[in-house]
PDB file of C-alpha atoms in Angstrom:
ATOM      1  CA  UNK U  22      15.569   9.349   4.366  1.00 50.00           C
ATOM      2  CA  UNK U  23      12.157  10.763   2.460  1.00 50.00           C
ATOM      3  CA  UNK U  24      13.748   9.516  -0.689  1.00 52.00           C
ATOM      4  CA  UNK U  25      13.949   5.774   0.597  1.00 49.00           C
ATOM      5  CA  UNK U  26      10.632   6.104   1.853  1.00 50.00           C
ATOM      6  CA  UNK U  27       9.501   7.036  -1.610  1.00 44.00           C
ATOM      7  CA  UNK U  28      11.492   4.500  -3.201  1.00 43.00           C
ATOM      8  CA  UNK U  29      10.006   1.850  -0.758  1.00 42.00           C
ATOM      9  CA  UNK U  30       6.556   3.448  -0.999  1.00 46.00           C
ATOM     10  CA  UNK U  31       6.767   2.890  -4.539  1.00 40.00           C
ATOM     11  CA  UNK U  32       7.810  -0.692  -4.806  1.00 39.00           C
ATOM     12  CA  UNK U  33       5.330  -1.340  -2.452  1.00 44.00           C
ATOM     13  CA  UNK U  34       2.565   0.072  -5.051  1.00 44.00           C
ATOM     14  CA  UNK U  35       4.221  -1.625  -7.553  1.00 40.00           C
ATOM     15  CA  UNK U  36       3.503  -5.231  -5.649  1.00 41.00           C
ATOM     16  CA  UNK U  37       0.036  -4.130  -4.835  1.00 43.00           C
ATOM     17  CA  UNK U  38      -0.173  -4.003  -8.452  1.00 43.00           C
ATOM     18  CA  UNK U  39       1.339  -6.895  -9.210  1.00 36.00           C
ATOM     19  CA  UNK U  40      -0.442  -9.626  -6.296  1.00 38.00           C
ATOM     20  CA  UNK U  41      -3.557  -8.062  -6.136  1.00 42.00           C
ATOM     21  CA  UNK U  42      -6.885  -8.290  -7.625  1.00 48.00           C
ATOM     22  CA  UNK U  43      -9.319  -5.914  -8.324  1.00 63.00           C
ATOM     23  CA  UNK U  44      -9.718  -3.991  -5.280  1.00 74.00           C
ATOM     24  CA  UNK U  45      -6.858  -2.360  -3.452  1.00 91.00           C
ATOM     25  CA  UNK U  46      -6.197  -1.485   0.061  1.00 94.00           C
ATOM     26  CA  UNK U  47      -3.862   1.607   1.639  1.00 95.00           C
ATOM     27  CA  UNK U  48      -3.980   1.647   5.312  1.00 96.00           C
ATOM     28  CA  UNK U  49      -2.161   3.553   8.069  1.00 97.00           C
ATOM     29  CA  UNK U  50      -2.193   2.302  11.762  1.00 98.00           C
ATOM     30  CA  UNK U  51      -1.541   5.165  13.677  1.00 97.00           C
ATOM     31  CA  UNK U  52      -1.529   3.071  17.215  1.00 97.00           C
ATOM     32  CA  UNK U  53       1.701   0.936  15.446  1.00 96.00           C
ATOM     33  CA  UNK U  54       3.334   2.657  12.647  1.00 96.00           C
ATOM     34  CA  UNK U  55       7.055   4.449  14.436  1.00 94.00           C
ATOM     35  CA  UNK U  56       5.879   7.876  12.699  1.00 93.00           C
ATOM     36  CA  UNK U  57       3.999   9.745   9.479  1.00 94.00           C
ATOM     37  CA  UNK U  58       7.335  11.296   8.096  1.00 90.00           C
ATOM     38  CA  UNK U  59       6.130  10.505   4.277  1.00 91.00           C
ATOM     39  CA  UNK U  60       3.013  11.994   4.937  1.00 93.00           C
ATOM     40  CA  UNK U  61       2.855  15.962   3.478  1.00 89.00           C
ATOM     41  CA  UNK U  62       3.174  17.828   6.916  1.00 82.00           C
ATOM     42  CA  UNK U  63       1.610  20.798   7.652  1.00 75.00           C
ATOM     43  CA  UNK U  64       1.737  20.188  11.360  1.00 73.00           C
ATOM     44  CA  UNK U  65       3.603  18.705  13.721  1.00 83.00           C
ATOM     45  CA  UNK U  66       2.151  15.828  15.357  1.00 90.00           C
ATOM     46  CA  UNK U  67       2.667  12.951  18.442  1.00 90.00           C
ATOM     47  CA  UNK U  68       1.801   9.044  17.862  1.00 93.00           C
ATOM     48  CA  UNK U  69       1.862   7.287  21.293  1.00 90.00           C
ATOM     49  CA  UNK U  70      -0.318   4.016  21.413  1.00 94.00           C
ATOM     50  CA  UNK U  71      -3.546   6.012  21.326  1.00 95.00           C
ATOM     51  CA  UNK U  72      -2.694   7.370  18.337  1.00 97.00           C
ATOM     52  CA  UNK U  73      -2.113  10.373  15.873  1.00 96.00           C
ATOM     53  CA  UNK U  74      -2.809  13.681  18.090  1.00 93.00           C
ATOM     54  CA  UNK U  75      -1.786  16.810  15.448  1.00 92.00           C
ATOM     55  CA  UNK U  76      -0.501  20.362  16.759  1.00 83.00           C
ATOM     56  CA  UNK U  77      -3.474  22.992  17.216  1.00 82.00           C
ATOM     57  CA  UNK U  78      -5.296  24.277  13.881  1.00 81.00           C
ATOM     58  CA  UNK U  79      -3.261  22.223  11.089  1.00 85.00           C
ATOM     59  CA  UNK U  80      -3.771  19.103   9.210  1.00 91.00           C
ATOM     60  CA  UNK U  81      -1.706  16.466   7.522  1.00 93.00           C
ATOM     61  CA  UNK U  82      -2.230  15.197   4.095  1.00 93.00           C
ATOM     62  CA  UNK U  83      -1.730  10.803   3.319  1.00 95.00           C
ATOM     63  CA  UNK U  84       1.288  10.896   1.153  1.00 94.00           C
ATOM     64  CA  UNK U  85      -0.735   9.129  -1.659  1.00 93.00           C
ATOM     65  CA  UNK U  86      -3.001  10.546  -4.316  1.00 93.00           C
ATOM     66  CA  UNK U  87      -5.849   8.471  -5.638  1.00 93.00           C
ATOM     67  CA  UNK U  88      -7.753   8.469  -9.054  1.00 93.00           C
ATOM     68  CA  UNK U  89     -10.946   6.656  -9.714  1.00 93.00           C
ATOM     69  CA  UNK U  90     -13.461   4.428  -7.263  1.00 95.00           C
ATOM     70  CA  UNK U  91     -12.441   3.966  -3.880  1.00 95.00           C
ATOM     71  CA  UNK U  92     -13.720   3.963  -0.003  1.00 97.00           C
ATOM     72  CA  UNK U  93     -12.200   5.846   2.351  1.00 97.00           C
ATOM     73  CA  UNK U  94     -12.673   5.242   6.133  1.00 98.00           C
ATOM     74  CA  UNK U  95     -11.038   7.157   8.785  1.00 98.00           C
ATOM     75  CA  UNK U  96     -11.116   6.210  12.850  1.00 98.00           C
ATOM     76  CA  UNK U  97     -11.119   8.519  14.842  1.00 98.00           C
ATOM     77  CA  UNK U  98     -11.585   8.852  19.089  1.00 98.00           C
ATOM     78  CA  UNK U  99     -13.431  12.171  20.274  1.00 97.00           C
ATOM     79  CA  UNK U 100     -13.348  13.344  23.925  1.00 95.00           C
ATOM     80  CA  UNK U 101     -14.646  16.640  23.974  1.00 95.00           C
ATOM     81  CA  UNK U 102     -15.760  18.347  27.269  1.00 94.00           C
ATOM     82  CA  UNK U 103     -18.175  21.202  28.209  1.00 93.00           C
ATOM     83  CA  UNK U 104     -15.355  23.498  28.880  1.00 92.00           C
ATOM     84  CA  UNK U 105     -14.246  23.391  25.376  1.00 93.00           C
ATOM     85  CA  UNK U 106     -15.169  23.438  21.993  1.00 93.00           C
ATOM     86  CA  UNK U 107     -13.329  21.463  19.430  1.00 95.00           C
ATOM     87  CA  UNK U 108     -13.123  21.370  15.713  1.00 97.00           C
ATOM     88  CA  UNK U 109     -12.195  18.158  13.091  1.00 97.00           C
ATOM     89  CA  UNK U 110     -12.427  17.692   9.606  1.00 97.00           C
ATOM     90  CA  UNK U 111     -11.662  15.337   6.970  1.00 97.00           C
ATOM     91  CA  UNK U 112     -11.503  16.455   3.317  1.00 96.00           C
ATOM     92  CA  UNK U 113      -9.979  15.355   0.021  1.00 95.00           C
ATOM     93  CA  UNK U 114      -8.833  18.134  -2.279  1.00 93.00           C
ATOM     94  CA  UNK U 115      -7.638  18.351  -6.052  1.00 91.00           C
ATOM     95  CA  UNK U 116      -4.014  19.256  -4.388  1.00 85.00           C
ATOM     96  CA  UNK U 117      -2.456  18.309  -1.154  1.00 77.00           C
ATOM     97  CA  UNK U 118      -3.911  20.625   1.583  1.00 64.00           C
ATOM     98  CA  UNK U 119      -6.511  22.959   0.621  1.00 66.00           C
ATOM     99  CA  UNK U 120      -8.257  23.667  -2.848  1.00 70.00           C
ATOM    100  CA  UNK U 121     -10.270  24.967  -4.757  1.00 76.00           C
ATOM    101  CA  UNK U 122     -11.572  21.621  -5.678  1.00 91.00           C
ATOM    102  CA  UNK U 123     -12.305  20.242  -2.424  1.00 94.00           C
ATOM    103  CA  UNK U 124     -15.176  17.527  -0.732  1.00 96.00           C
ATOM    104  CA  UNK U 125     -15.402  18.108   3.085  1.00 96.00           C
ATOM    105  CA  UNK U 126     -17.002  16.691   6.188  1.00 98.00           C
ATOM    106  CA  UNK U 127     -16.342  19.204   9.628  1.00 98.00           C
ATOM    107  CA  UNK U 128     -17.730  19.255  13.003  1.00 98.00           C
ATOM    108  CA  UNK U 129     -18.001  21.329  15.791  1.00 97.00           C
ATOM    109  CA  UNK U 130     -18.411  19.484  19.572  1.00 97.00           C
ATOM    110  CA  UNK U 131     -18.172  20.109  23.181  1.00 95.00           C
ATOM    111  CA  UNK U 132     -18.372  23.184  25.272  1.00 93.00           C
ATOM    112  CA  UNK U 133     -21.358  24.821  25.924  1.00 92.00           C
ATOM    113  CA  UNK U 134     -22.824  25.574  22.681  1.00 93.00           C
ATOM    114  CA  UNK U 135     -24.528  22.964  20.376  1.00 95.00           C
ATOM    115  CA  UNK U 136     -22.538  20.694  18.433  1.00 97.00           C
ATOM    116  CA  UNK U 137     -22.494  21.491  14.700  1.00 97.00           C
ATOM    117  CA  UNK U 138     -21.206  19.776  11.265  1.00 97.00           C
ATOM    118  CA  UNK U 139     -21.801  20.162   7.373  1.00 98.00           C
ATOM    119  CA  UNK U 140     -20.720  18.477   4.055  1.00 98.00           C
ATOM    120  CA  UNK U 141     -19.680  20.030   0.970  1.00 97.00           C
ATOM    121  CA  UNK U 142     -18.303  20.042  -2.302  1.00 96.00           C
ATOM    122  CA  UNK U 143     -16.363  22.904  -3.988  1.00 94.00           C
ATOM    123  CA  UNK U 144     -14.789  22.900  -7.616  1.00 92.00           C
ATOM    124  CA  UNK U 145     -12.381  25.081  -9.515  1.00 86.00           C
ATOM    125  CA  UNK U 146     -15.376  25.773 -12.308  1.00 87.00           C
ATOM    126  CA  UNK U 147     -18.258  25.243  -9.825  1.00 89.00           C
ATOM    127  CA  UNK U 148     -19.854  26.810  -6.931  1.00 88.00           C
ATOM    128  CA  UNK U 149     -19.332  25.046  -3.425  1.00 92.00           C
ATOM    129  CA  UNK U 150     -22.832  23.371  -2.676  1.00 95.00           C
ATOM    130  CA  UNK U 151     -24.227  22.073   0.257  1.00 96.00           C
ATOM    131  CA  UNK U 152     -24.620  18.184   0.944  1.00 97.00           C
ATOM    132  CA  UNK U 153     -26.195  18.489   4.402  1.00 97.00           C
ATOM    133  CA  UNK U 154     -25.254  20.527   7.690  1.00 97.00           C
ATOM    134  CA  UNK U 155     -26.835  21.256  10.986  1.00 97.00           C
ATOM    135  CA  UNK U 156     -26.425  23.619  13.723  1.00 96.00           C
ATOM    136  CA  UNK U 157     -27.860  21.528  16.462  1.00 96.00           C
ATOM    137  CA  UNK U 158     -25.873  17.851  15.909  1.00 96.00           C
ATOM    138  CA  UNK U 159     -23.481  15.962  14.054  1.00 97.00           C
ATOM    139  CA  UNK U 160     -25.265  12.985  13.277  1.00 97.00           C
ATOM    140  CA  UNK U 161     -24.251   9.482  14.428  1.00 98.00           C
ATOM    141  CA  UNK U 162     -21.133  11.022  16.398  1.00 98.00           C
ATOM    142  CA  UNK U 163     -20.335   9.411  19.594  1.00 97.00           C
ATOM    143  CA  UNK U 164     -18.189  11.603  22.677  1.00 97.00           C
ATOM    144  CA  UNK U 165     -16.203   9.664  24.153  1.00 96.00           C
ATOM    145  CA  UNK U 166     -15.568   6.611  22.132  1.00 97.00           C
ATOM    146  CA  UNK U 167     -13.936   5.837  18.737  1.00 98.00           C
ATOM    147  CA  UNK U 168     -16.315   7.377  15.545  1.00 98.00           C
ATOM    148  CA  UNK U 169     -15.745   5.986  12.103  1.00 98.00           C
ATOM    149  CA  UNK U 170     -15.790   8.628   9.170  1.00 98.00           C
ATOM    150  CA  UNK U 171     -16.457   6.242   5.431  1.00 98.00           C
ATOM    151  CA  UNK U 172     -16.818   8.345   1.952  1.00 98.00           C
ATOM    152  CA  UNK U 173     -17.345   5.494  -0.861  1.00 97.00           C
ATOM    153  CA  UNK U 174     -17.526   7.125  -4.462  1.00 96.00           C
ATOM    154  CA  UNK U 175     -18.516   5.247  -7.543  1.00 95.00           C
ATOM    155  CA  UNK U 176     -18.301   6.960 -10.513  1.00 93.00           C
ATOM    156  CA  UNK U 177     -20.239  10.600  -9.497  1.00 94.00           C
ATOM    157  CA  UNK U 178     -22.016   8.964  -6.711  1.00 97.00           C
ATOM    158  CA  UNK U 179     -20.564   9.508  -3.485  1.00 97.00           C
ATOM    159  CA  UNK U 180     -21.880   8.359   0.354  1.00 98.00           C
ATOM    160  CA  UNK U 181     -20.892   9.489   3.106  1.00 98.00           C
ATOM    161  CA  UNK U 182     -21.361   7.954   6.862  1.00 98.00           C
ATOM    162  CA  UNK U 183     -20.141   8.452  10.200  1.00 98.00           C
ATOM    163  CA  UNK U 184     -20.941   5.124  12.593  1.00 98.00           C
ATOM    164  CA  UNK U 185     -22.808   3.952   9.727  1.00 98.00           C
ATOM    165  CA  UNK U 186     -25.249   6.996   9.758  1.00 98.00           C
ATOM    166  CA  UNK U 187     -25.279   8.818   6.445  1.00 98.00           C
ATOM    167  CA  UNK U 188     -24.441  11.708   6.314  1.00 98.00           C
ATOM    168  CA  UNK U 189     -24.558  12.273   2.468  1.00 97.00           C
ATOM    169  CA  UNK U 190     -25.507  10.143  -0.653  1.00 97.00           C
ATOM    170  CA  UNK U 191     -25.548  12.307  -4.030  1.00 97.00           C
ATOM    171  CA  UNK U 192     -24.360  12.583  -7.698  1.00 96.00           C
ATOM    172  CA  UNK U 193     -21.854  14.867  -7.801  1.00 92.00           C
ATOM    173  CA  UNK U 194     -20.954  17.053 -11.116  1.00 88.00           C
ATOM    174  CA  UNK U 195     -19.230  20.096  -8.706  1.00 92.00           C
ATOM    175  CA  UNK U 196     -15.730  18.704  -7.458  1.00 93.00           C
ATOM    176  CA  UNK U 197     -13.861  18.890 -10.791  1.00 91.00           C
ATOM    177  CA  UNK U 198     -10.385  17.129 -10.026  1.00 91.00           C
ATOM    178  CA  UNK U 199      -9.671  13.643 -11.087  1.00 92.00           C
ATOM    179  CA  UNK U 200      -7.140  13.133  -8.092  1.00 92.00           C
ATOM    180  CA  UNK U 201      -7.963  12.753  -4.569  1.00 94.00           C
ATOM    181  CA  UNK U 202      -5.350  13.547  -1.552  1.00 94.00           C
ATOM    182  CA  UNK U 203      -6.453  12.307   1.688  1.00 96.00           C
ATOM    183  CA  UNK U 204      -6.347  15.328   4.693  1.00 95.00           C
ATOM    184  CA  UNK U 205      -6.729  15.164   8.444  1.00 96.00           C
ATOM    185  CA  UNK U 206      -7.666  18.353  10.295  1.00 95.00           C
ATOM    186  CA  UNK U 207      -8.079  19.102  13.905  1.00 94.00           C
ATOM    187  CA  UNK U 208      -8.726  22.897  15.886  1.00 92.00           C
ATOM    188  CA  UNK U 209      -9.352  24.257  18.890  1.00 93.00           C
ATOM    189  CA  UNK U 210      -7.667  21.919  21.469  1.00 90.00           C
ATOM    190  CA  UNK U 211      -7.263  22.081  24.406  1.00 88.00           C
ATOM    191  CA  UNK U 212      -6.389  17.973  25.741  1.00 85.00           C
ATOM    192  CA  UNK U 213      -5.951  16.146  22.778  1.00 90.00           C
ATOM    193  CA  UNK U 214      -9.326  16.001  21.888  1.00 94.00           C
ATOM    194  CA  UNK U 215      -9.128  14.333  18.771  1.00 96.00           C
ATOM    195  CA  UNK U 216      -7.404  11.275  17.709  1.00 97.00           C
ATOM    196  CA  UNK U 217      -6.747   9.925  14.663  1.00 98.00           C
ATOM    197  CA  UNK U 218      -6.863   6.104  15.183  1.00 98.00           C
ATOM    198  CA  UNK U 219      -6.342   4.536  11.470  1.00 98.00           C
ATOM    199  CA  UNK U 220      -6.943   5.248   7.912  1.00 98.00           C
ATOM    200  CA  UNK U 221      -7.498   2.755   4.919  1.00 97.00           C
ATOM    201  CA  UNK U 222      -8.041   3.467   1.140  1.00 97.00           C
ATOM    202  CA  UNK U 223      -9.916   0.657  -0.674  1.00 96.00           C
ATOM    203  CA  UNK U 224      -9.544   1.755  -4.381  1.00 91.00           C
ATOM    204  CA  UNK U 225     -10.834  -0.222  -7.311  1.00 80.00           C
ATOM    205  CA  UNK U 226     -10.884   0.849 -10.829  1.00 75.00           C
ATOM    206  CA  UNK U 227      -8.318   3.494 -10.767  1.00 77.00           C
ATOM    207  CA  UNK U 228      -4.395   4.443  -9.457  1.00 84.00           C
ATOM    208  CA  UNK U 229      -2.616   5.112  -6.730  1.00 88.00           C
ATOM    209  CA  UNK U 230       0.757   7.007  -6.720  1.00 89.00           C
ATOM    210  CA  UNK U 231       2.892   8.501  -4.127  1.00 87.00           C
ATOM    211  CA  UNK U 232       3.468  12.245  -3.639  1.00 82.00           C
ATOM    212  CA  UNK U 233       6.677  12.942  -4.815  1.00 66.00           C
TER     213      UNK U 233
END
């Protein structure tokens, strides 16, 4: 079965290729799509019409790697409460999963201490630095509703916004990987939290290949 969905993944790409122009889209609809089985699983998960909900403290990783431009935008739903404290991150990494080369965006929210979040970059040959964090809020985050995470990069310029609120904008010589894999994290819950609602990959000047 994951072999047909590779073969089919990859004639898909190979269409993409063929039909479309200069920009590309990859998207996942995780209200509609049956289930995530090509995805690289470190976690097991649920889809119901809500969404993706994973399993406590593990991620999933798109089961595409991209080179090059591209935007990334993620939708998620967060319904934290006072009695608990929830953690979510979305990161792409040199490798699938964690690495050493590695550009994050986490956040702390709910219970009864403040909410929390940072953004950083780590590299094989470079020290992780600091694009922006806070103890006290996670900017432009909304409880209770659906947030949307976008990281655009263009050449070594990357943005990054949540609800069209940047969160980042800086040239970046630290993350030292030419491929990008795609990771959704979630921790600490207690109700399902977190929901992953969609993802899409707009890619322009560069590939797209499955993970084999």
């Amino acid at each position: 079965m994951r072999g047909a969905r590779v073969i089919i993944l990859v004639i898909a790409l190979i269409m993409v290729s063929i039909l479309g122009g200069c920009a590309k889209t990859w998207s996942v609809n995780f209200t509609t799509v049956p289930d995530i089985d090509d995805w690289v699983l470190k976690s097991y998960y649920a889809l119901d019409p809500q969404g993706l909900i994973l399993a406590n403290d593990n991620y999933v990783t798109a089961p595409c790697v991209w080179t090059g431009d591209f935007t990334i935008t993620v939708k998620f739903k967060l319904a934290a409460t006072i009695s608990n404290r929830v953690f979510g991150a979305i990161w792409v990494a040199g490798t699938t999963g964690t690495a050493e080369d590695m550009l994050s965006f986490y956040y702390y929210y709910g219970g009864s201490i403040d909410p929390s979040f940072g953004l950083w970059v780590d590299g094989s040959a470079h020290p992780q630095v600091v694009i922006n964090s806070s103890s006290t809020l996670v900017p432009g985050i909304r409880n209770d509703d659906i947030n949307t995470y976008v990281l655009k990069k263009a050449g070594d310029h990357f943005t990054a916004t949540l609800n069209n609120v940047e969160l980042g904008d800086w040239d970046d010589i630290t993350y030292d990987s030419v491929n990008f894999y795609l990771t959704l994290n979630s921790a600490f819950l207690a109700a399902n939290e977190i929901i992953y609602k969609s993802v899409s990959v707009r890619y322009e000047d560069g590939n797209m290949t499955p993970v084999l």
